[in-house]
Coordinates of C-alpha atoms and ligand atoms in Angstrom, one line a residue:
M1 CA -0.1 0.0 -0.1
P2 CA 1.4 3.2 -0.9
A3 CA 1.3 5.7 2.0
S4 CA 0.4 9.3 1.3
D5 CA 3.6 10.6 2.7
A6 CA 5.2 11.0 -0.6
P7 CA 4.0 13.3 -3.5
A8 CA 2.7 11.3 -6.6
F9 CA 3.4 12.3 -10.2
E10 CA -0.3 12.9 -11.4
M11 CA -2.0 12.3 -14.5
F12 CA -5.5 13.4 -15.7
H13 CA -7.6 11.7 -18.4
T14 CA -11.1 11.8 -19.7
V15 CA -12.3 8.5 -21.0
G16 CA -13.5 8.4 -24.5
F17 CA -16.0 6.1 -26.3
A18 CA -12.7 4.3 -27.7
E19 CA -12.1 3.0 -24.2
T20 CA -15.3 1.4 -23.5
N21 CA -17.0 -1.9 -23.8
L22 CA -20.1 -3.0 -25.3
V23 CA -22.0 -2.4 -21.9
G24 CA -20.6 1.3 -21.6
N25 CA -17.9 0.7 -18.9
V26 CA -13.9 0.9 -19.5
Y27 CA -12.6 -2.3 -20.6
F28 CA -10.0 -3.8 -18.1
T29 CA -6.9 -3.4 -20.4
R30 CA -7.3 0.3 -20.7
H31 CA -6.1 0.5 -17.0
L32 CA -2.7 -0.8 -18.0
E33 CA -2.5 1.4 -20.9
W34 CA -2.9 4.4 -18.7
Q35 CA -0.1 3.1 -16.6
G36 CA 2.2 3.1 -19.5
R37 CA 1.1 6.6 -20.7
C38 CA 1.8 8.0 -16.9
R39 CA 5.1 6.4 -16.6
E40 CA 6.3 7.7 -20.1
M41 CA 4.9 11.0 -19.2
F42 CA 6.9 11.0 -16.0
L43 CA 10.1 10.4 -18.2
H44 CA 9.0 13.2 -20.6
E45 CA 8.5 15.7 -18.0
H46 CA 11.1 14.8 -15.3
C47 CA 13.8 12.7 -16.9
P48 CA 13.9 13.3 -20.7
T49 CA 17.7 12.4 -20.9
I50 CA 16.5 8.9 -20.1
L51 CA 14.7 8.7 -23.3
A52 CA 17.7 9.0 -25.4
S53 CA 19.4 6.3 -23.4
L54 CA 16.3 4.1 -24.0
R55 CA 17.1 4.7 -27.8
D56 CA 20.6 3.7 -27.1
D57 CA 21.4 0.6 -25.0
L58 CA 19.3 1.2 -22.0
A59 CA 16.1 -1.1 -21.3
L60 CA 13.6 -0.7 -18.6
V61 CA 12.2 -4.1 -18.8
T62 CA 8.5 -4.3 -17.4
L63 CA 8.7 -7.5 -15.3
H64 CA 5.3 -7.4 -13.6
C65 CA 2.1 -5.2 -14.3
S66 CA -1.1 -5.6 -12.4
C67 CA -4.5 -3.9 -11.5
D68 CA -7.0 -4.4 -8.8
Y69 CA -10.2 -3.2 -9.7
V70 CA -12.8 -1.5 -7.3
M71 CA -15.0 0.6 -9.2
E72 CA -16.0 1.1 -12.9
F73 CA -15.1 4.0 -15.4
S74 CA -17.5 5.2 -18.1
A75 CA -17.5 7.5 -20.9
F76 CA -16.4 11.3 -20.0
D77 CA -15.4 10.3 -16.4
R78 CA -12.5 12.2 -15.2
V79 CA -9.6 9.8 -14.0
L80 CA -6.8 11.0 -11.7
L81 CA -4.2 8.6 -11.9
R82 CA -1.6 9.1 -9.2
M83 CA 2.0 7.2 -9.4
R84 CA 4.5 6.8 -6.8
L85 CA 7.8 5.1 -6.2
D86 CA 7.2 2.2 -3.9
D87 CA 10.4 0.2 -3.9
L88 CA 13.9 0.7 -5.2
A89 CA 16.6 -2.1 -4.9
H90 CA 19.7 -2.9 -7.3
N91 CA 18.2 -2.6 -10.8
R92 CA 14.6 -3.0 -9.8
I93 CA 12.0 -0.3 -9.6
G94 CA 8.6 -0.9 -7.9
L95 CA 5.8 1.4 -9.0
A96 CA 2.4 2.0 -7.2
F97 CA -0.6 3.5 -8.8
D98 CA -3.8 4.8 -7.4
Y99 CA -6.7 5.5 -9.5
Y100 CA -9.5 8.0 -8.8
R101 CA -12.9 8.8 -10.5
C102 CA -13.2 12.5 -10.1
G103 CA -16.7 13.6 -9.4
A104 CA -18.2 17.3 -10.8
D105 CA -18.4 18.3 -7.0
G106 CA -14.6 17.7 -6.5
R107 CA -14.8 14.6 -4.7
R108 CA -12.4 11.7 -5.6
A109 CA -13.3 8.0 -5.3
H110 CA -10.6 5.3 -5.3
A111 CA -11.5 3.3 -8.3
A112 CA -8.3 0.9 -8.6
R113 CA -4.9 0.1 -7.6
G114 CA -1.9 -0.8 -9.8
R115 CA 1.5 -2.1 -9.6
Q116 CA 4.6 -2.3 -11.6
V117 CA 8.2 -3.8 -11.5
L118 CA 10.9 -2.7 -13.9
A119 CA 14.3 -3.8 -14.1
S120 CA 17.2 -1.7 -15.4
M121 CA 18.9 -3.3 -18.1
R122 CA 21.6 -3.0 -20.9
R123 CA 21.7 -4.5 -24.3
Q124 CA 25.3 -5.8 -24.9
D125 CA 26.4 -8.1 -27.5
G126 CA 22.8 -9.1 -28.4
E127 CA 22.0 -9.8 -24.6
L128 CA 20.1 -7.9 -21.9
R129 CA 22.3 -7.5 -18.7
P130 CA 21.3 -6.0 -15.3
T131 CA 22.5 -2.4 -14.8
P132 CA 22.2 -0.1 -11.8
V133 CA 19.4 2.3 -12.4
P134 CA 20.8 5.3 -13.8
E135 CA 21.8 8.2 -11.9
A136 CA 19.6 10.6 -13.7
L137 CA 16.6 8.5 -13.2
L138 CA 17.4 8.1 -9.5
Q139 CA 17.3 11.8 -9.1
A140 CA 14.1 12.3 -10.8
L141 CA 12.4 9.6 -8.8
G142 CA 13.8 10.6 -5.3
P143 CA 11.0 13.1 -4.4
Y144 CA 8.3 10.5 -5.1
R145 CA 9.3 7.7 -3.0
V146 CA 7.2 6.3 -0.5
S147 CA 8.8 5.7 3.0
H148 CA 8.0 2.2 4.4
P149 CA 8.0 2.0 8.4
Ligands
SSV1 C1 10.4 2.3 -24.5 C2 10.3 1.5 -23.1 O1 10.3 0.1 -23.2 C3 10.1 2.3 -21.9 C4 9.8 2.0 -20.9 C5 9.8 3.1 -19.9 C6 9.6 3.0 -18.6 C7 9.6 3.8 -17.9 C8 9.4 4.1 -16.7 C9 9.2 5.1 -15.7 C10 9.1 5.1 -14.5 C11 8.7 6.2 -13.8 C12 8.5 6.3 -12.4 C13 8.2 7.3 -11.6 C14 7.7 7.3 -10.4 C15 7.2 8.4 -9.5

């Protein structure tokens, strides 16, 4: 469980028809796409130099991705996705996501929770080898780290 002691990186999104299923709620795979979008916007805004490294020999490999669903989203719902750094060890990065449905009255309902584990790797001689999380990314992640008691 991410504690609320660390600031989160936030992404807002308004649900469109392209994201809903036959009965009008958001199809479960979309939640994972939003996680992907959120983490790439984080790199774009806070660590653009990593994007150049990814085009070179760095690989941030997704080892795990999950979502626990609590409440449905429908077209034109306003989604707030909050992402925090839950865990950092060796070359592993653990991310925690909280999804909220934002009401017109300003209230936020907790609609889902997600997790990802990434591994920092380098492409070398046609293989992927573990490598420490790059310093630039460590710096960018720092403020978003959840402290565990
Ligand atoms: C192209 C490709 O494979 C990209 C992977 C990107 C991974 C990005 C990870 C970003 C993590 C950000 C975490 C922020 C926590 C507050």
